[in-house]
C-alpha cells in the first residue's frame, strides 16, 4: 500500500498570506489527523477528521482550519499567516484500531 | 489532560550495544495506548512499537522492546544491538481509548539518539 502523502513538501509564504496543505491517507484509512511540529513546542495536535467530520480539535486559533473529502483526502488551511506559524505540518492517517501513520510533512516557512 | 514526559533530551550508544529510552506519562484513564515513534533527520515519522494498556505482556518488535509498568506509569523503549540506522529522534506518545473519537496523540518532547560506530 502507498503511504501517506503530503503536498507540497515545502512552502514559503509571507506574513498575512494564507496557505492550504493537502494530505492523502493510506487507502482504507478514514481518520486523518494533523500536527504541528516546532523546535520550541514539539508536536502539537491540530485536529482530526473522520468521514468528513471534525471529531477532535487542539488548542489552536481559528486561523487554523481543515476539511476532509469523501475520498478521505484532507486539507488544512492557515489564514493570515504569522511568523510563528513556521513549522513542519504533519498529517497522519489511522485504521480503526492501532497507531497513526505519518506522512513526510510540509515544511512551511513564513517570512 | 494527559501528559507525556521524556526526561532524556539526548542519549548516545555504541553500535551493537543496548540502550534504553525513558518515558513517563500521567493519566487518570485505565485503558489507553502507548507508542514509540522514530523520526530520522529530515525523514518522516515511523511507528516503532505500540502497547495496549490492558495487555500485561510487553510488546516486542525485532530489536525493539518495551518495559511497560502501568502502576508506575512508565513506558521505556529498549533497543538491542544498536545500528547506525537507529540514530533518530524518538518520541513517546499516548492515546486515549475509545477508538472512534480519540485519535489524538499526545507526544513527549523527544529523545535524540546518537549511535557511535
mmCIF file of C-alpha atoms in Angstrom:
data_model
loop_
_atom_site.group_PDB
_atom_site.id
_atom_site.type_symbol
_atom_site.label_atom_id
_atom_site.label_comp_id
_atom_site.label_asym_id
_atom_site.label_seq_id
_atom_site.Cartn_x
_atom_site.Cartn_y
_atom_site.Cartn_z
ATOM 1 C CA UNK A 1 0.000 0.000 0.000
ATOM 2 C CA UNK A 2 1.151 3.513 -0.687
ATOM 3 C CA UNK A 3 1.918 5.558 2.405
ATOM 4 C CA UNK A 4 0.526 8.893 3.499
ATOM 5 C CA UNK A 5 1.375 11.606 1.021
ATOM 6 C CA UNK A 6 1.501 15.332 1.632
ATOM 7 C CA UNK A 7 1.761 18.182 -0.806
ATOM 8 C CA UNK A 8 3.542 20.442 -1.183
ATOM 9 C CA UNK A 9 6.658 19.360 0.674
ATOM 10 C CA UNK A 10 7.978 22.893 1.070
ATOM 11 C CA UNK A 11 6.284 26.269 1.108
ATOM 12 C CA UNK A 12 7.492 29.804 1.620
ATOM 13 C CA UNK A 13 4.894 32.462 2.350
ATOM 14 C CA UNK A 14 4.861 35.969 3.746
ATOM 15 C CA UNK A 15 3.006 37.259 6.768
ATOM 16 C CA UNK A 16 -0.676 37.887 6.177
ATOM 17 C CA UNK A 17 -0.996 35.374 3.356
ATOM 18 C CA UNK A 18 -2.966 32.171 3.591
ATOM 19 C CA UNK A 19 -1.894 28.632 2.775
ATOM 20 C CA UNK A 20 -3.548 25.300 2.027
ATOM 21 C CA UNK A 21 -1.833 21.990 2.674
ATOM 22 C CA UNK A 22 -3.025 18.658 1.341
ATOM 23 C CA UNK A 23 -2.881 15.122 2.695
ATOM 24 C CA UNK A 24 -3.818 11.799 1.100
ATOM 25 C CA UNK A 25 -4.178 9.000 3.654
ATOM 26 C CA UNK A 26 -3.319 5.351 3.272
ATOM 27 C CA UNK A 27 -6.005 3.595 1.250
ATOM 28 C CA UNK A 28 -8.783 2.396 3.547
ATOM 29 C CA UNK A 29 -7.896 4.736 6.412
ATOM 30 C CA UNK A 30 -10.781 7.033 7.212
ATOM 31 C CA UNK A 31 -9.232 9.041 10.025
ATOM 32 C CA UNK A 32 -6.821 11.860 9.230
ATOM 33 C CA UNK A 33 -5.075 13.923 11.894
ATOM 34 C CA UNK A 34 -2.881 16.996 11.604
ATOM 35 C CA UNK A 35 0.011 18.002 13.852
ATOM 36 C CA UNK A 36 2.299 20.991 14.020
ATOM 37 C CA UNK A 37 5.946 20.339 14.865
ATOM 38 C CA UNK A 38 8.260 23.129 16.003
ATOM 39 C CA UNK A 39 11.569 23.049 17.891
ATOM 40 C CA UNK A 40 10.082 25.012 20.781
ATOM 41 C CA UNK A 41 6.662 23.443 21.233
ATOM 42 C CA UNK A 42 7.344 19.978 19.873
ATOM 43 C CA UNK A 43 4.482 18.041 18.323
ATOM 44 C CA UNK A 44 1.070 19.545 18.889
ATOM 45 C CA UNK A 45 -2.261 18.167 17.771
ATOM 46 C CA UNK A 46 -4.265 20.412 15.454
ATOM 47 C CA UNK A 47 -7.396 18.426 14.541
ATOM 48 C CA UNK A 48 -8.713 15.081 13.419
ATOM 49 C CA UNK A 49 -11.254 14.216 10.748
ATOM 50 C CA UNK A 50 -13.261 11.067 10.225
ATOM 51 C CA UNK A 51 -15.773 10.583 7.435
ATOM 52 C CA UNK A 52 -15.681 14.287 6.571
ATOM 53 C CA UNK A 53 -16.439 15.326 10.188
ATOM 54 C CA UNK A 54 -14.068 17.050 12.577
ATOM 55 C CA UNK A 55 -14.065 14.893 15.705
ATOM 56 C CA UNK A 56 -11.257 16.431 17.696
ATOM 57 C CA UNK A 57 -9.627 19.826 17.814
ATOM 58 C CA UNK A 58 -6.474 21.004 19.518
ATOM 59 C CA UNK A 59 -5.702 24.351 21.089
ATOM 60 C CA UNK A 60 -5.063 26.451 18.031
ATOM 61 C CA UNK A 61 -6.660 29.737 16.947
ATOM 62 C CA UNK A 62 -9.462 29.823 14.434
ATOM 63 C CA UNK A 63 -6.989 30.769 11.694
ATOM 64 C CA UNK A 64 -6.250 27.064 11.503
ATOM 65 C CA UNK A 65 -8.977 25.076 9.819
ATOM 66 C CA UNK A 66 -9.357 21.889 7.889
ATOM 67 C CA UNK A 67 -11.682 19.673 5.995
ATOM 68 C CA UNK A 68 -11.947 16.152 4.705
ATOM 69 C CA UNK A 69 -13.380 14.992 1.429
ATOM 70 C CA UNK A 70 -15.453 11.916 0.656
ATOM 71 C CA UNK A 71 -12.341 10.070 -0.549
ATOM 72 C CA UNK A 72 -10.729 10.730 2.886
ATOM 73 C CA UNK A 73 -8.219 13.210 1.481
ATOM 74 C CA UNK A 74 -7.812 16.150 3.797
ATOM 75 C CA UNK A 75 -6.719 19.745 3.561
ATOM 76 C CA UNK A 76 -5.728 22.197 6.223
ATOM 77 C CA UNK A 77 -5.774 25.933 5.794
ATOM 78 C CA UNK A 78 -3.985 28.633 7.711
ATOM 79 C CA UNK A 79 -5.172 32.178 7.132
ATOM 80 C CA UNK A 80 -3.418 35.434 7.966
ATOM 81 C CA UNK A 81 -0.066 33.752 8.431
ATOM 82 C CA UNK A 82 2.184 34.812 11.301
ATOM 83 C CA UNK A 83 5.915 34.255 11.718
ATOM 84 C CA UNK A 84 5.172 31.759 14.486
ATOM 85 C CA UNK A 85 3.291 29.542 12.060
ATOM 86 C CA UNK A 86 6.600 28.449 10.550
ATOM 87 C CA UNK A 87 6.712 24.733 11.266
ATOM 88 C CA UNK A 88 6.624 21.232 9.909
ATOM 89 C CA UNK A 89 2.996 20.228 9.434
ATOM 90 C CA UNK A 90 2.432 16.510 9.684
ATOM 91 C CA UNK A 91 -0.550 14.551 8.558
ATOM 92 C CA UNK A 92 -1.297 11.081 9.898
ATOM 93 C CA UNK A 93 -3.880 8.506 8.942
ATOM 94 C CA UNK A 94 -5.273 5.714 11.079
ATOM 95 C CA UNK A 95 -7.115 2.461 10.593
ATOM 96 C CA UNK A 96 -9.950 1.766 13.015
ATOM 97 C CA UNK A 97 -7.568 0.494 15.656
ATOM 98 C CA UNK A 98 -3.849 0.866 16.073
ATOM 99 C CA UNK A 99 -1.336 3.610 15.676
ATOM 100 C CA UNK A 100 -1.189 6.541 13.341
ATOM 101 C CA UNK A 101 0.919 6.522 10.197
ATOM 102 C CA UNK A 102 2.582 9.761 9.301
ATOM 103 C CA UNK A 103 3.345 11.458 6.025
ATOM 104 C CA UNK A 104 6.625 13.222 5.254
ATOM 105 C CA UNK A 105 5.256 16.600 6.264
ATOM 106 C CA UNK A 106 5.040 20.030 4.702
ATOM 107 C CA UNK A 107 7.740 22.465 5.780
ATOM 108 C CA UNK A 108 6.136 25.928 5.950
ATOM 109 C CA UNK A 109 8.328 28.988 6.254
ATOM 110 C CA UNK A 110 6.673 32.349 6.914
ATOM 111 C CA UNK A 111 8.781 35.410 6.130
ATOM 112 C CA UNK B 1 -5.315 16.210 30.401
ATOM 113 C CA UNK B 2 -2.709 13.605 29.705
ATOM 114 C CA UNK B 3 0.973 14.495 29.703
ATOM 115 C CA UNK B 4 3.985 12.593 28.425
ATOM 116 C CA UNK B 5 7.495 13.226 29.758
ATOM 117 C CA UNK B 6 10.753 12.135 28.207
ATOM 118 C CA UNK B 7 13.448 13.111 30.689
ATOM 119 C CA UNK B 8 16.430 12.387 28.431
ATOM 120 C CA UNK B 9 16.779 15.054 25.722
ATOM 121 C CA UNK B 10 19.800 13.227 24.280
ATOM 122 C CA UNK B 11 21.283 9.757 24.514
ATOM 123 C CA UNK B 12 24.175 8.040 22.805
ATOM 124 C CA UNK B 13 25.051 4.401 22.330
ATOM 125 C CA UNK B 14 27.838 2.425 20.722
ATOM 126 C CA UNK B 15 26.972 0.367 17.704
ATOM 127 C CA UNK B 16 25.884 -3.169 18.704
ATOM 128 C CA UNK B 17 25.193 -2.098 22.297
ATOM 129 C CA UNK B 18 21.834 -1.779 24.046
ATOM 130 C CA UNK B 19 20.172 1.478 25.015
ATOM 131 C CA UNK B 20 17.017 2.276 26.956
ATOM 132 C CA UNK B 21 14.955 5.407 26.419
ATOM 133 C CA UNK B 22 12.663 6.533 29.226
ATOM 134 C CA UNK B 23 9.101 7.777 29.110
ATOM 135 C CA UNK B 24 6.603 8.513 31.855
ATOM 136 C CA UNK B 25 3.056 9.669 31.454
ATOM 137 C CA UNK B 26 0.256 10.988 33.549
ATOM 138 C CA UNK B 27 -3.342 9.907 33.076
ATOM 139 C CA UNK B 28 -6.444 9.117 35.075
ATOM 140 C CA UNK B 29 -7.656 6.661 32.449
ATOM 141 C CA UNK B 30 -7.304 2.932 32.995
ATOM 142 C CA UNK B 31 -7.250 1.926 29.352
ATOM 143 C CA UNK B 32 -5.121 3.599 26.715
ATOM 144 C CA UNK B 33 -2.466 3.062 24.075
ATOM 145 C CA UNK B 34 1.216 3.938 24.173
ATOM 146 C CA UNK B 35 3.529 4.275 21.213
ATOM 147 C CA UNK B 36 7.139 4.897 20.334
ATOM 148 C CA UNK B 37 7.804 6.758 17.106
ATOM 149 C CA UNK B 38 11.137 7.287 15.381
ATOM 150 C CA UNK B 39 11.910 10.389 13.323
ATOM 151 C CA UNK B 40 15.249 10.193 11.462
ATOM 152 C CA UNK B 41 16.823 13.511 10.445
ATOM 153 C CA UNK B 42 14.763 15.121 7.683
ATOM 154 C CA UNK B 43 12.732 11.983 7.261
ATOM 155 C CA UNK B 44 9.250 11.015 8.202
ATOM 156 C CA UNK B 45 7.934 9.693 11.479
ATOM 157 C CA UNK B 46 7.826 5.906 11.720
ATOM 158 C CA UNK B 47 5.788 3.861 14.172
ATOM 159 C CA UNK B 48 8.240 1.642 16.056
ATOM 160 C CA UNK B 49 6.111 -0.169 18.590
ATOM 161 C CA UNK B 50 2.787 0.057 20.372
ATOM 162 C CA UNK B 51 1.407 -1.194 23.667
ATOM 163 C CA UNK B 52 -2.186 -1.557 24.795
ATOM 164 C CA UNK B 53 -2.530 -0.771 28.484
ATOM 165 C CA UNK B 54 -4.827 -3.740 29.139
ATOM 166 C CA UNK B 55 -2.120 -6.140 27.977
ATOM 167 C CA UNK B 56 0.338 -7.162 30.668
ATOM 168 C CA UNK B 57 2.817 -8.604 28.209
ATOM 169 C CA UNK B 58 5.437 -6.161 26.995
ATOM 170 C CA UNK B 59 5.416 -5.526 23.243
ATOM 171 C CA UNK B 60 8.375 -6.580 21.120
ATOM 172 C CA UNK B 61 9.273 -5.812 17.506
ATOM 173 C CA UNK B 62 12.557 -7.388 16.442
ATOM 174 C CA UNK B 63 15.337 -5.448 18.216
ATOM 175 C CA UNK B 64 12.859 -3.080 19.877
ATOM 176 C CA UNK B 65 11.059 -3.930 23.092
ATOM 177 C CA UNK B 66 9.275 -2.012 25.786
ATOM 178 C CA UNK B 67 9.125 -2.191 29.555
ATOM 179 C CA UNK B 68 5.583 -1.178 30.419
ATOM 180 C CA UNK B 69 4.984 -0.517 34.115
ATOM 181 C CA UNK B 70 1.344 0.525 34.374
ATOM 182 C CA UNK B 71 1.318 1.288 38.098
ATOM 183 C CA UNK B 72 4.394 3.455 37.772
ATOM 184 C CA UNK B 73 3.085 4.989 34.504
ATOM 185 C CA UNK B 74 6.359 4.199 32.847
ATOM 186 C CA UNK B 75 6.958 3.075 29.270
ATOM 187 C CA UNK B 76 10.608 2.679 28.318
ATOM 188 C CA UNK B 77 11.984 1.573 24.952
ATOM 189 C CA UNK B 78 14.924 -0.804 24.730
ATOM 190 C CA UNK B 79 16.914 -1.010 21.521
ATOM 191 C CA UNK B 80 19.170 -4.040 21.331
ATOM 192 C CA UNK B 81 22.146 -4.478 19.000
ATOM 193 C CA UNK B 82 22.009 -0.788 18.054
ATOM 194 C CA UNK B 83 22.660 0.036 14.424
ATOM 195 C CA UNK B 84 23.739 3.268 12.737
ATOM 196 C CA UNK B 85 20.293 3.462 11.164
ATOM 197 C CA UNK B 86 18.713 3.693 14.615
ATOM 198 C CA UNK B 87 20.034 7.236 15.008
ATOM 199 C CA UNK B 88 16.957 9.454 15.192
ATOM 200 C CA UNK B 89 14.670 11.440 17.425
ATOM 201 C CA UNK B 90 12.426 9.084 19.373
ATOM 202 C CA UNK B 91 9.015 10.207 20.577
ATOM 203 C CA UNK B 92 6.850 8.546 23.166
ATOM 204 C CA UNK B 93 3.121 9.084 22.581
ATOM 205 C CA UNK B 94 -0.133 8.458 24.421
ATOM 206 C CA UNK B 95 -3.584 7.890 23.001
ATOM 207 C CA UNK B 96 -6.828 7.684 24.893
ATOM 208 C CA UNK B 97 -9.062 4.663 24.428
ATOM 209 C CA UNK B 98 -12.410 4.718 22.721
ATOM 210 C CA UNK B 99 -11.180 4.334 19.160
ATOM 211 C CA UNK B 100 -13.882 6.286 17.482
ATOM 212 C CA UNK B 101 -13.346 9.757 18.824
ATOM 213 C CA UNK B 102 -9.858 9.647 20.216
ATOM 214 C CA UNK B 103 -7.260 9.582 17.509
ATOM 215 C CA UNK B 104 -5.370 12.412 19.150
ATOM 216 C CA UNK B 105 -1.797 11.571 20.110
ATOM 217 C CA UNK B 106 -0.077 13.377 22.963
ATOM 218 C CA UNK B 107 3.675 13.382 22.429
ATOM 219 C CA UNK B 108 6.668 13.776 24.669
ATOM 220 C CA UNK B 109 9.391 16.252 23.723
ATOM 221 C CA UNK B 110 11.571 13.516 22.261
ATOM 222 C CA UNK B 111 14.959 11.929 22.876
ATOM 223 C CA UNK B 112 17.695 12.405 20.296
ATOM 224 C CA UNK B 113 19.594 9.140 19.954
ATOM 225 C CA UNK B 114 23.105 9.122 18.518
ATOM 226 C CA UNK B 115 24.721 5.837 17.510
ATOM 227 C CA UNK B 116 28.513 5.852 17.534
ATOM 228 C CA UNK B 117 30.418 3.500 15.226
#
